[in-house]
mmCIF file of C-alpha atoms and ligand atoms in Angstrom:
data_model
loop_
_atom_site.group_PDB
_atom_site.id
_atom_site.type_symbol
_atom_site.label_atom_id
_atom_site.label_comp_id
_atom_site.label_asym_id
_atom_site.label_seq_id
_atom_site.Cartn_x
_atom_site.Cartn_y
_atom_site.Cartn_z
ATOM 1 C CA MET A 1 7.778 -10.236 -26.523
ATOM 2 C CA LEU A 2 8.052 -7.190 -28.797
ATOM 3 C CA ALA A 3 6.396 -9.203 -31.562
ATOM 4 C CA LEU A 4 3.584 -10.267 -29.251
ATOM 5 C CA ALA A 5 3.047 -6.640 -28.188
ATOM 6 C CA GLY A 6 3.163 -5.287 -31.739
ATOM 7 C CA HIS A 7 0.763 -7.710 -33.372
ATOM 8 C CA PRO A 8 -2.502 -6.434 -31.772
ATOM 9 C CA LEU A 9 -1.420 -2.874 -32.565
ATOM 10 C CA GLY A 10 -1.437 -3.813 -36.244
ATOM 11 C CA LEU A 11 2.296 -3.336 -36.649
ATOM 12 C CA GLU A 12 4.155 -5.412 -39.216
ATOM 13 C CA LEU A 13 7.410 -6.504 -37.631
ATOM 14 C CA VAL A 14 10.517 -8.037 -39.163
ATOM 15 C CA PHE A 15 13.290 -9.400 -36.930
ATOM 16 C CA VAL A 16 16.948 -9.946 -37.708
ATOM 17 C CA ASP A 17 18.926 -12.372 -35.588
ATOM 18 C CA PRO A 18 22.008 -14.403 -36.543
ATOM 19 C CA ASN A 19 20.480 -17.344 -34.682
ATOM 20 C CA PRO A 20 17.885 -19.247 -36.757
ATOM 21 C CA ASP A 21 16.320 -20.457 -33.463
ATOM 22 C CA ALA A 22 15.623 -16.882 -32.291
ATOM 23 C CA PRO A 23 12.250 -16.908 -30.488
ATOM 24 C CA ALA A 24 10.890 -14.033 -32.622
ATOM 25 C CA GLY A 25 10.837 -16.456 -35.579
ATOM 26 C CA GLN A 26 8.031 -18.425 -33.943
ATOM 27 C CA VAL A 27 5.641 -15.478 -34.031
ATOM 28 C CA ALA A 28 6.938 -13.028 -36.662
ATOM 29 C CA GLU A 29 9.049 -12.826 -39.807
ATOM 30 C CA LEU A 30 12.676 -13.629 -39.002
ATOM 31 C CA VAL A 31 15.668 -12.947 -41.224
ATOM 32 C CA ALA A 32 18.261 -15.322 -39.783
ATOM 33 C CA ALA A 33 21.476 -13.595 -40.864
ATOM 34 C CA ASP A 34 24.406 -11.678 -39.449
ATOM 35 C CA TYR A 35 23.467 -8.114 -38.635
ATOM 36 C CA GLY A 36 25.665 -6.726 -41.398
ATOM 37 C CA ASP A 37 24.508 -9.249 -44.005
ATOM 38 C CA ALA A 38 23.161 -7.726 -47.239
ATOM 39 C CA ALA A 39 19.760 -9.462 -46.980
ATOM 40 C CA ALA A 40 19.400 -8.345 -43.355
ATOM 41 C CA LEU A 41 20.283 -4.745 -44.245
ATOM 42 C CA ARG A 42 17.804 -4.748 -47.125
ATOM 43 C CA ALA A 43 15.034 -6.060 -44.844
ATOM 44 C CA LEU A 44 15.784 -3.423 -42.210
ATOM 45 C CA GLU A 45 16.302 -0.458 -44.523
ATOM 46 C CA ARG A 46 12.813 -1.101 -45.950
ATOM 47 C CA CYS A 47 11.249 -0.574 -42.516
ATOM 48 C CA ASP A 48 9.735 2.714 -41.352
ATOM 49 C CA VAL A 49 11.649 2.424 -38.104
ATOM 50 C CA VAL A 50 14.337 0.076 -36.793
ATOM 51 C CA THR A 51 15.025 -0.691 -33.160
ATOM 52 C CA TYR A 52 17.207 -3.124 -31.201
ATOM 53 C CA GLU A 53 16.830 -5.067 -27.990
ATOM 54 C CA PHE A 54 20.433 -6.248 -27.613
ATOM 55 C CA GLU A 55 23.451 -4.040 -26.889
ATOM 56 C CA ASN A 56 25.937 -5.970 -28.932
ATOM 57 C CA VAL A 57 24.515 -5.264 -32.368
ATOM 58 C CA PRO A 58 27.417 -3.764 -34.326
ATOM 59 C CA LEU A 59 27.425 0.013 -34.147
ATOM 60 C CA ASP A 60 28.498 0.453 -37.777
ATOM 61 C CA VAL A 61 25.440 -1.545 -38.851
ATOM 62 C CA THR A 62 23.069 0.656 -36.847
ATOM 63 C CA ARG A 63 24.766 3.728 -38.336
ATOM 64 C CA ARG A 64 24.396 2.369 -41.867
ATOM 65 C CA ILE A 65 20.731 1.667 -41.331
ATOM 66 C CA ALA A 66 20.297 5.108 -39.763
ATOM 67 C CA ALA A 67 21.427 6.615 -43.071
ATOM 68 C CA ALA A 68 18.462 4.917 -44.788
ATOM 69 C CA THR A 69 15.684 4.974 -42.182
ATOM 70 C CA ARG A 70 14.980 5.953 -38.576
ATOM 71 C CA VAL A 71 16.875 4.026 -35.895
ATOM 72 C CA LEU A 72 15.454 4.440 -32.392
ATOM 73 C CA PRO A 73 16.687 4.667 -29.688
ATOM 74 C CA PRO A 74 19.450 6.824 -31.238
ATOM 75 C CA PRO A 75 22.647 4.860 -32.014
ATOM 76 C CA ARG A 76 24.604 7.233 -29.749
ATOM 77 C CA ALA A 77 22.764 5.762 -26.727
ATOM 78 C CA LEU A 78 23.777 2.296 -27.899
ATOM 79 C CA GLU A 79 27.385 3.416 -28.355
ATOM 80 C CA VAL A 80 27.553 4.701 -24.789
ATOM 81 C CA ALA A 81 25.648 1.832 -23.177
ATOM 82 C CA ARG A 82 27.810 -0.866 -24.742
ATOM 83 C CA ASP A 83 31.032 0.592 -23.362
ATOM 84 C CA ARG A 84 31.235 0.706 -19.578
ATOM 85 C CA LEU A 85 33.797 3.513 -19.637
ATOM 86 C CA LEU A 86 31.682 5.801 -21.857
ATOM 87 C CA GLU A 87 28.648 4.843 -19.778
ATOM 88 C CA LYS A 88 30.248 5.746 -16.458
ATOM 89 C CA ARG A 89 31.637 8.999 -17.882
ATOM 90 C CA CYS A 90 28.157 9.839 -19.156
ATOM 91 C CA PHE A 91 26.695 9.271 -15.670
ATOM 92 C CA ARG A 92 29.373 11.536 -14.216
ATOM 93 C CA GLU A 93 28.774 14.293 -16.791
ATOM 94 C CA LEU A 94 25.051 14.219 -16.105
ATOM 95 C CA GLY A 95 25.567 14.372 -12.329
ATOM 96 C CA ILE A 96 24.230 10.855 -11.791
ATOM 97 C CA PRO A 97 26.156 9.273 -8.890
ATOM 98 C CA THR A 98 28.008 6.075 -9.819
ATOM 99 C CA PRO A 99 30.642 3.907 -8.066
ATOM 100 C CA ALA A 100 34.166 5.370 -8.251
ATOM 101 C CA PHE A 101 35.911 4.073 -11.388
ATOM 102 C CA ARG A 102 39.146 4.237 -13.386
ATOM 103 C CA ASP A 103 39.957 3.119 -16.897
ATOM 104 C CA VAL A 104 42.496 0.319 -17.020
ATOM 105 C CA GLY A 105 44.470 -0.748 -20.089
ATOM 106 C CA THR A 106 47.429 -2.621 -18.627
ATOM 107 C CA GLU A 107 48.347 -4.612 -15.531
ATOM 108 C CA ARG A 108 50.371 -1.626 -14.323
ATOM 109 C CA GLU A 109 47.356 0.647 -14.669
ATOM 110 C CA LEU A 110 45.318 -1.901 -12.760
ATOM 111 C CA GLY A 111 47.800 -1.618 -9.874
ATOM 112 C CA GLU A 112 47.646 2.191 -10.005
ATOM 113 C CA ALA A 113 43.843 2.202 -10.146
ATOM 114 C CA LEU A 114 43.679 -0.163 -7.172
ATOM 115 C CA SER A 115 45.946 2.053 -5.112
ATOM 116 C CA GLU A 116 43.649 5.005 -5.878
ATOM 117 C CA LEU A 117 40.301 3.266 -5.369
ATOM 118 C CA GLY A 118 41.326 0.755 -2.704
ATOM 119 C CA LEU A 119 39.972 -2.731 -2.117
ATOM 120 C CA PRO A 120 37.584 -4.424 -2.698
ATOM 121 C CA ALA A 121 37.077 -3.569 -6.340
ATOM 122 C CA VAL A 122 35.573 -5.047 -9.482
ATOM 123 C CA LEU A 123 37.526 -5.330 -12.743
ATOM 124 C CA LYS A 124 35.135 -5.274 -15.701
ATOM 125 C CA ALA A 125 35.607 -5.606 -19.433
ATOM 126 C CA ARG A 126 34.406 -2.397 -21.066
ATOM 127 C CA ARG A 127 32.584 -4.205 -23.843
ATOM 128 C CA GLN A 128 30.809 -7.500 -24.497
ATOM 129 C CA GLY A 129 30.190 -8.230 -20.834
ATOM 130 C CA TYR A 130 26.743 -9.200 -19.598
ATOM 131 C CA ASP A 131 25.206 -11.296 -16.833
ATOM 132 C CA GLY A 132 28.407 -10.904 -14.817
ATOM 133 C CA LYS A 133 30.652 -12.201 -17.637
ATOM 134 C CA GLY A 134 33.999 -10.468 -18.197
ATOM 135 C CA GLN A 135 34.214 -9.445 -14.536
ATOM 136 C CA ALA A 136 36.461 -10.259 -11.606
ATOM 137 C CA VAL A 137 35.935 -9.212 -8.011
ATOM 138 C CA ILE A 138 39.240 -8.332 -6.366
ATOM 139 C CA GLU A 139 38.810 -8.694 -2.615
ATOM 140 C CA ASP A 140 42.471 -8.585 -1.623
ATOM 141 C CA ALA A 141 45.895 -7.911 -3.131
ATOM 142 C CA SER A 142 46.621 -11.617 -3.661
ATOM 143 C CA ALA A 143 43.779 -11.788 -6.226
ATOM 144 C CA ILE A 144 45.057 -9.021 -8.512
ATOM 145 C CA ALA A 145 47.378 -11.021 -10.772
ATOM 146 C CA ALA A 146 44.887 -13.878 -11.147
ATOM 147 C CA ALA A 147 42.073 -11.478 -12.114
ATOM 148 C CA TRP A 148 44.290 -9.878 -14.759
ATOM 149 C CA GLN A 149 45.492 -13.211 -16.122
ATOM 150 C CA ARG A 150 41.961 -14.559 -16.335
ATOM 151 C CA LEU A 151 40.389 -11.583 -18.109
ATOM 152 C CA SER A 152 43.107 -9.862 -20.129
ATOM 153 C CA PRO A 153 43.637 -12.543 -22.839
ATOM 154 C CA ASP A 154 39.979 -12.363 -23.897
ATOM 155 C CA TYR A 155 39.788 -8.613 -24.409
ATOM 156 C CA GLY A 156 41.991 -6.215 -26.383
ATOM 157 C CA ALA A 157 44.006 -3.171 -25.314
ATOM 158 C CA ASP A 158 42.357 -0.444 -23.191
ATOM 159 C CA ALA A 159 39.628 -2.935 -22.501
ATOM 160 C CA PHE A 160 38.778 -2.568 -18.804
ATOM 161 C CA ILE A 161 37.456 -0.388 -16.068
ATOM 162 C CA LEU A 162 38.002 -0.843 -12.364
ATOM 163 C CA GLU A 163 35.163 0.077 -10.034
ATOM 164 C CA SER A 164 34.962 0.290 -6.277
ATOM 165 C CA LYS A 165 32.971 -2.677 -5.017
ATOM 166 C CA VAL A 166 29.878 -1.213 -3.449
ATOM 167 C CA ALA A 167 28.351 -2.742 -0.308
ATOM 168 C CA PHE A 168 24.847 -2.121 -1.573
ATOM 169 C CA GLU A 169 21.677 -3.078 0.278
ATOM 170 C CA ARG A 170 19.865 -4.050 -2.848
ATOM 171 C CA GLU A 171 19.700 -3.607 -6.596
ATOM 172 C CA LEU A 172 16.926 -1.662 -8.274
ATOM 173 C CA SER A 173 15.985 -0.784 -11.810
ATOM 174 C CA ILE A 174 13.945 2.020 -13.217
ATOM 175 C CA ILE A 175 12.336 1.545 -16.598
ATOM 176 C CA ALA A 176 11.356 4.747 -18.343
ATOM 177 C CA VAL A 177 10.030 5.567 -21.771
ATOM 178 C CA ARG A 178 10.309 8.738 -23.829
ATOM 179 C CA GLY A 179 7.905 9.388 -26.675
ATOM 180 C CA ALA A 180 8.638 11.023 -30.005
ATOM 181 C CA ALA A 181 7.384 14.372 -28.669
ATOM 182 C CA GLY A 182 9.720 14.203 -25.661
ATOM 183 C CA ASP A 183 7.159 13.096 -23.064
ATOM 184 C CA VAL A 184 8.651 10.880 -20.351
ATOM 185 C CA ARG A 185 6.987 8.234 -18.183
ATOM 186 C CA SER A 186 8.599 5.982 -15.581
ATOM 187 C CA TYR A 187 7.399 2.667 -14.242
ATOM 188 C CA PRO A 188 7.720 2.279 -10.455
ATOM 189 C CA LEU A 189 11.122 1.134 -9.173
ATOM 190 C CA ILE A 190 11.701 -2.617 -9.338
ATOM 191 C CA GLU A 191 13.915 -4.599 -6.951
ATOM 192 C CA ASN A 192 16.200 -7.154 -8.591
ATOM 193 C CA ARG A 193 17.953 -10.130 -7.035
ATOM 194 C CA HIS A 194 20.688 -12.012 -8.869
ATOM 195 C CA ARG A 195 22.064 -15.552 -8.708
ATOM 196 C CA ASP A 196 25.463 -16.341 -10.208
ATOM 197 C CA GLY A 197 25.474 -12.919 -11.890
ATOM 198 C CA ILE A 198 22.136 -13.571 -13.655
ATOM 199 C CA LEU A 199 18.865 -11.843 -12.794
ATOM 200 C CA ASP A 200 16.858 -14.290 -10.700
ATOM 201 C CA VAL A 201 13.875 -12.429 -9.259
ATOM 202 C CA SER A 202 12.291 -9.011 -9.854
ATOM 203 C CA ILE A 203 9.850 -7.476 -7.386
ATOM 204 C CA ALA A 204 7.472 -4.651 -8.296
ATOM 205 C CA PRO A 205 6.893 -2.242 -6.813
ATOM 206 C CA ALA A 206 10.201 -2.486 -4.925
ATOM 207 C CA PRO A 207 9.138 -2.551 -1.258
ATOM 208 C CA GLY A 208 9.939 0.393 1.011
ATOM 209 C CA ILE A 209 10.736 3.019 -1.621
ATOM 210 C CA THR A 210 10.468 6.526 -0.208
ATOM 211 C CA PRO A 211 9.033 9.279 -2.420
ATOM 212 C CA GLU A 212 12.494 10.940 -2.385
ATOM 213 C CA LEU A 213 14.203 7.809 -3.708
ATOM 214 C CA ALA A 214 11.546 7.387 -6.406
ATOM 215 C CA ARG A 215 11.976 11.018 -7.464
ATOM 216 C CA GLU A 216 15.760 10.652 -7.560
ATOM 217 C CA ALA A 217 15.564 7.562 -9.799
ATOM 218 C CA GLU A 218 13.040 9.239 -12.095
ATOM 219 C CA ALA A 219 15.230 12.327 -12.357
ATOM 220 C CA HIS A 220 18.266 10.192 -13.312
ATOM 221 C CA ALA A 221 16.278 8.359 -15.984
ATOM 222 C CA ARG A 222 14.856 11.596 -17.352
ATOM 223 C CA ARG A 223 18.308 13.195 -17.534
ATOM 224 C CA LEU A 224 19.601 10.258 -19.580
ATOM 225 C CA LEU A 225 16.579 10.219 -21.877
ATOM 226 C CA GLU A 226 16.849 13.930 -22.557
ATOM 227 C CA HIS A 227 20.620 13.818 -22.975
ATOM 228 C CA PHE A 228 20.341 11.336 -25.847
ATOM 229 C CA ASP A 229 17.144 12.870 -27.268
ATOM 230 C CA TYR A 230 16.027 9.328 -26.712
ATOM 231 C CA VAL A 231 12.896 7.691 -28.085
ATOM 232 C CA GLY A 232 11.849 4.315 -26.680
ATOM 233 C CA VAL A 233 12.294 2.366 -23.441
ATOM 234 C CA LEU A 234 15.437 2.724 -21.358
ATOM 235 C CA ALA A 235 16.358 0.876 -18.171
ATOM 236 C CA LEU A 236 18.747 2.177 -15.545
ATOM 237 C CA GLU A 237 20.186 -0.331 -13.083
ATOM 238 C CA LEU A 238 20.917 1.118 -9.672
ATOM 239 C CA PHE A 239 22.497 0.144 -6.369
ATOM 240 C CA GLN A 240 20.729 1.342 -3.243
ATOM 241 C CA VAL A 241 23.257 2.270 -0.592
ATOM 242 C CA GLY A 242 21.550 3.726 2.467
ATOM 243 C CA GLY A 243 19.302 6.484 1.248
ATOM 244 C CA ARG A 244 21.354 6.922 -1.915
ATOM 245 C CA LEU A 245 21.261 5.534 -5.426
ATOM 246 C CA LEU A 246 24.367 4.750 -7.481
ATOM 247 C CA ALA A 247 23.959 4.049 -11.188
ATOM 248 C CA ASN A 248 25.447 0.747 -12.283
ATOM 249 C CA GLU A 249 24.347 0.250 -15.842
ATOM 250 C CA LEU A 250 22.234 1.686 -18.584
ATOM 251 C CA ALA A 251 20.272 -0.559 -20.957
ATOM 252 C CA PRO A 252 19.048 1.226 -24.109
ATOM 253 C CA ARG A 253 16.241 -1.262 -24.617
ATOM 254 C CA VAL A 254 13.433 -3.195 -23.012
ATOM 255 C CA HIS A 255 14.764 -4.864 -19.884
ATOM 256 C CA ASN A 256 14.471 -8.260 -18.221
ATOM 257 C CA SER A 257 13.233 -6.685 -14.973
ATOM 258 C CA GLY A 258 10.360 -5.181 -16.979
ATOM 259 C CA HIS A 259 8.997 -8.512 -18.186
ATOM 260 C CA LEU A 260 6.503 -8.341 -15.348
ATOM 261 C CA THR A 261 4.942 -5.239 -16.901
ATOM 262 C CA ILE A 262 3.244 -7.604 -19.394
ATOM 263 C CA GLU A 263 0.732 -8.638 -16.736
ATOM 264 C CA ALA A 264 1.266 -6.039 -14.006
ATOM 265 C CA ALA A 265 1.190 -2.644 -15.759
ATOM 266 C CA SER A 266 -1.473 -0.791 -17.727
ATOM 267 C CA THR A 267 0.859 -0.828 -20.723
ATOM 268 C CA SER A 268 3.791 -3.235 -20.956
ATOM 269 C CA GLN A 269 7.331 -1.979 -21.566
ATOM 270 C CA PHE A 270 7.190 -3.761 -24.941
ATOM 271 C CA GLU A 271 4.046 -1.991 -26.072
ATOM 272 C CA ASN A 272 5.333 1.355 -24.820
ATOM 273 C CA HIS A 273 8.628 0.877 -26.626
ATOM 274 C CA LEU A 274 6.774 0.240 -29.875
ATOM 275 C CA ARG A 275 4.362 3.129 -29.299
ATOM 276 C CA ALA A 276 7.339 5.452 -28.713
ATOM 277 C CA ILE A 277 9.361 4.492 -31.777
ATOM 278 C CA VAL A 278 6.304 4.540 -34.042
ATOM 279 C CA GLY A 279 5.429 8.021 -32.770
ATOM 280 C CA TRP A 280 2.166 7.064 -31.095
ATOM 281 C CA PRO A 281 0.925 8.287 -27.696
ATOM 282 C CA LEU A 282 2.515 6.461 -24.769
ATOM 283 C CA GLY A 283 0.400 4.209 -22.573
ATOM 284 C CA ALA A 284 -0.087 4.524 -18.819
ATOM 285 C CA VAL A 285 2.776 3.042 -16.806
ATOM 286 C CA GLU A 286 1.184 2.520 -13.429
ATOM 287 C CA LEU A 287 1.084 -0.998 -12.010
ATOM 288 C CA THR A 288 -2.361 -2.564 -12.048
ATOM 289 C CA THR A 289 -1.133 -5.113 -9.478
ATOM 290 C CA PRO A 290 2.043 -5.860 -7.525
ATOM 291 C CA ALA A 291 4.003 -8.702 -9.155
ATOM 292 C CA CYS A 292 7.179 -10.772 -8.892
ATOM 293 C CA MET A 293 9.061 -12.448 -11.703
ATOM 294 C CA LEU A 294 11.301 -15.504 -11.640
ATOM 295 C CA ASN A 295 13.667 -16.156 -14.547
ATOM 296 C CA LEU A 296 13.803 -19.765 -15.736
ATOM 297 C CA VAL A 297 17.475 -20.391 -16.454
ATOM 298 C CA GLY A 298 19.248 -23.374 -18.003
ATOM 299 C CA ALA A 299 16.299 -25.786 -18.165
ATOM 300 C CA LEU A 300 12.540 -25.340 -18.376
ATOM 301 C CA PRO A 301 10.470 -27.021 -15.693
ATOM 302 C CA ASP A 302 7.061 -28.623 -16.170
ATOM 303 C CA PRO A 303 4.749 -25.586 -16.278
ATOM 304 C CA ALA A 304 1.875 -27.350 -14.431
ATOM 305 C CA PRO A 305 2.500 -25.901 -10.927
ATOM 306 C CA ALA A 306 2.694 -22.371 -12.363
ATOM 307 C CA LEU A 307 -0.416 -22.858 -14.482
ATOM 308 C CA ALA A 308 -2.283 -24.157 -11.433
ATOM 309 C CA LEU A 309 -1.445 -21.093 -9.320
ATOM 310 C CA GLY A 310 -3.895 -18.193 -9.451
ATOM 311 C CA GLY A 311 -2.206 -14.973 -10.559
ATOM 312 C CA ALA A 312 0.778 -16.811 -12.088
ATOM 313 C CA HIS A 313 1.763 -16.483 -15.755
ATOM 314 C CA PHE A 314 4.194 -18.873 -17.436
ATOM 315 C CA HIS A 315 6.338 -17.788 -20.390
ATOM 316 C CA ASP A 316 8.354 -20.245 -22.495
ATOM 317 C CA TYR A 317 10.580 -18.501 -25.054
ATOM 318 C CA GLY A 318 10.947 -21.645 -27.159
ATOM 319 C CA LYS A 319 14.746 -21.484 -26.995
ATOM 320 C CA PRO A 320 17.024 -24.518 -27.011
ATOM 321 C CA ALA A 321 18.193 -25.207 -23.447
ATOM 322 C CA ARG A 322 21.746 -24.250 -22.547
ATOM 323 C CA ARG A 323 23.472 -23.792 -19.229
ATOM 324 C CA GLY A 324 23.049 -20.228 -17.968
ATOM 325 C CA ARG A 325 20.542 -19.318 -20.698
ATOM 326 C CA LYS A 326 17.286 -17.545 -19.896
ATOM 327 C CA LEU A 327 14.609 -19.817 -21.359
ATOM 328 C CA GLY A 328 11.463 -18.341 -19.895
ATOM 329 C CA HIS A 329 10.001 -16.665 -16.854
ATOM 330 C CA VAL A 330 7.076 -16.823 -14.474
ATOM 331 C CA THR A 331 5.279 -13.750 -13.187
ATOM 332 C CA VAL A 332 3.152 -14.033 -10.070
ATOM 333 C CA CYS A 333 0.665 -11.209 -9.470
ATOM 334 C CA ALA A 334 -0.660 -10.781 -5.929
ATOM 335 C CA SER A 335 -2.250 -8.169 -3.694
ATOM 336 C CA THR A 336 1.164 -7.142 -2.322
ATOM 337 C CA ALA A 337 4.712 -7.568 -3.602
ATOM 338 C CA GLU A 338 5.598 -9.436 -0.386
ATOM 339 C CA LEU A 339 2.784 -11.951 -0.924
ATOM 340 C CA GLY A 340 3.806 -12.329 -4.575
ATOM 341 C CA LEU A 341 7.370 -13.090 -3.484
ATOM 342 C CA GLU A 342 6.222 -15.655 -0.938
ATOM 343 C CA ARG A 343 4.133 -17.425 -3.586
ATOM 344 C CA LEU A 344 6.930 -17.207 -6.116
ATOM 345 C CA GLU A 345 9.418 -18.806 -3.708
ATOM 346 C CA ARG A 346 6.959 -21.633 -2.982
ATOM 347 C CA LEU A 347 6.434 -22.075 -6.705
ATOM 348 C CA ARG A 348 10.203 -22.100 -7.294
ATOM 349 C CA ALA A 349 10.525 -25.202 -5.123
ATOM 350 C CA GLU A 350 7.752 -26.936 -7.096
ATOM 351 C CA LEU A 351 9.232 -25.906 -10.449
ATOM 352 C CA ARG A 352 12.631 -27.399 -9.743
ATOM 353 C CA ALA A 353 13.424 -29.159 -12.997
ATOM 354 C CA PRO A 354 15.435 -32.385 -12.843
ATOM 355 C CA GLY A 355 19.041 -31.434 -13.630
ATOM 356 C CA GLY A 356 18.009 -27.838 -14.316
ATOM 357 C CA GLU A 357 18.992 -24.532 -12.828
ATOM 358 C CA ALA A 358 15.465 -23.115 -12.663
ATOM 359 C CA GLY A 359 15.285 -22.254 -9.000
HETATM 360 P P1 AMP B 1 26.903 -5.674 -14.274
HETATM 361 O O1 AMP B 1 27.173 -6.580 -15.423
HETATM 362 O O2 AMP B 1 27.745 -4.462 -14.239
HETATM 363 O O3 AMP B 1 25.435 -5.368 -14.107
HETATM 364 O O4 AMP B 1 27.289 -6.513 -12.977
HETATM 365 C C1 AMP B 1 26.651 -7.724 -12.645
HETATM 366 C C2 AMP B 1 26.385 -7.784 -11.153
HETATM 367 O O5 AMP B 1 27.623 -7.681 -10.425
HETATM 368 C C3 AMP B 1 25.549 -6.613 -10.646
HETATM 369 O O6 AMP B 1 24.177 -6.876 -10.825
HETATM 370 C C4 AMP B 1 25.969 -6.567 -9.197
HETATM 371 O O7 AMP B 1 25.305 -7.570 -8.440
HETATM 372 C C5 AMP B 1 27.442 -6.914 -9.250
HETATM 373 N N1 AMP B 1 28.263 -5.684 -9.343
HETATM 374 C C6 AMP B 1 28.591 -5.033 -10.467
HETATM 375 N N2 AMP B 1 29.320 -3.927 -10.202
HETATM 376 C C7 AMP B 1 29.454 -3.862 -8.866
HETATM 377 C C8 AMP B 1 30.082 -2.951 -7.971
HETATM 378 N N3 AMP B 1 30.749 -1.861 -8.410
HETATM 379 N N4 AMP B 1 30.000 -3.207 -6.644
HETATM 380 C C9 AMP B 1 29.330 -4.299 -6.187
HETATM 381 N N5 AMP B 1 28.728 -5.201 -6.979
HETATM 382 C C10 AMP B 1 28.771 -5.001 -8.311
#
């Protein structure tokens, strides 16, 4: 999607991905190599600017490249975002409310943290967790040992945080972009619904957002962007609890909930990310239409029902199918977010792929 946004702007893009099937290879030059591979480093160091759209690129590689050319967003933002403990501490330092948390290195510390935070709680691996992986919800005391036994063998020492489980009303994300001159723009808040820990549906604009809540989210995003002297797109995932927002996660990159900005915003998150890192003026971020997005996970359905629906846009990433993998998405634009959601849910039933998880 970055490649598709960059091409009409006249940008020459080179992608590095260890996977030779990476979708970027279908539309742009792909160096299929490990991130630290010599050929990959040479290809990247030649670029005017290097960016990333995946948190788990090795930090030492981004630092090495940063010695040769510009890396944006700054590697420090990546370092913080890929470690839940650093991330939560950063929220706390910046005065951004977040669920109560403790760092946990051993089973004994887990017990101590639970007695401080109380139940229910969520044990999370600090690193390498995404889409709900590396997490265990601990609802009652009988689940503590099992959670530890399940997660601890896969992660090293000092590898966890424990968070209070929040009884949120809904999940939201704010996508913001900061340009090279420090100008900040925020897309309207998006509501996100998950299935099995994976983003299922995004709704924009999130219905029922008060001006106060919007301002609060924008202020949180701005504080993060300025803290890192950030350039590019950043997404902040939030829990709405009553009239309050609690920060869950920071993504130093274009975000799945922002895929709908391709059709529903004046400038997509992908184009704005590229404009920012290249040092060009940012584009307008207002929505040109309400829209809802459905992720297509595990198997791709026949696109015909989506193609036949006015206002719907079908995206196939050209990835090999695999259980739990995001293979594409559909965005439905409509006159209101509620109408978009209704149409999307009807479409979901029609898109049900035989043996697939889509819908
Ligand atoms: P994460 O990988 O941290 O985004 O977590 C994946 C999903 O788990 C989130 O989108 C929430 O639905 C849920 N979750 C994560 N942390 C908490 C929490 N502290 N309280 C309640 N639900 C949570």
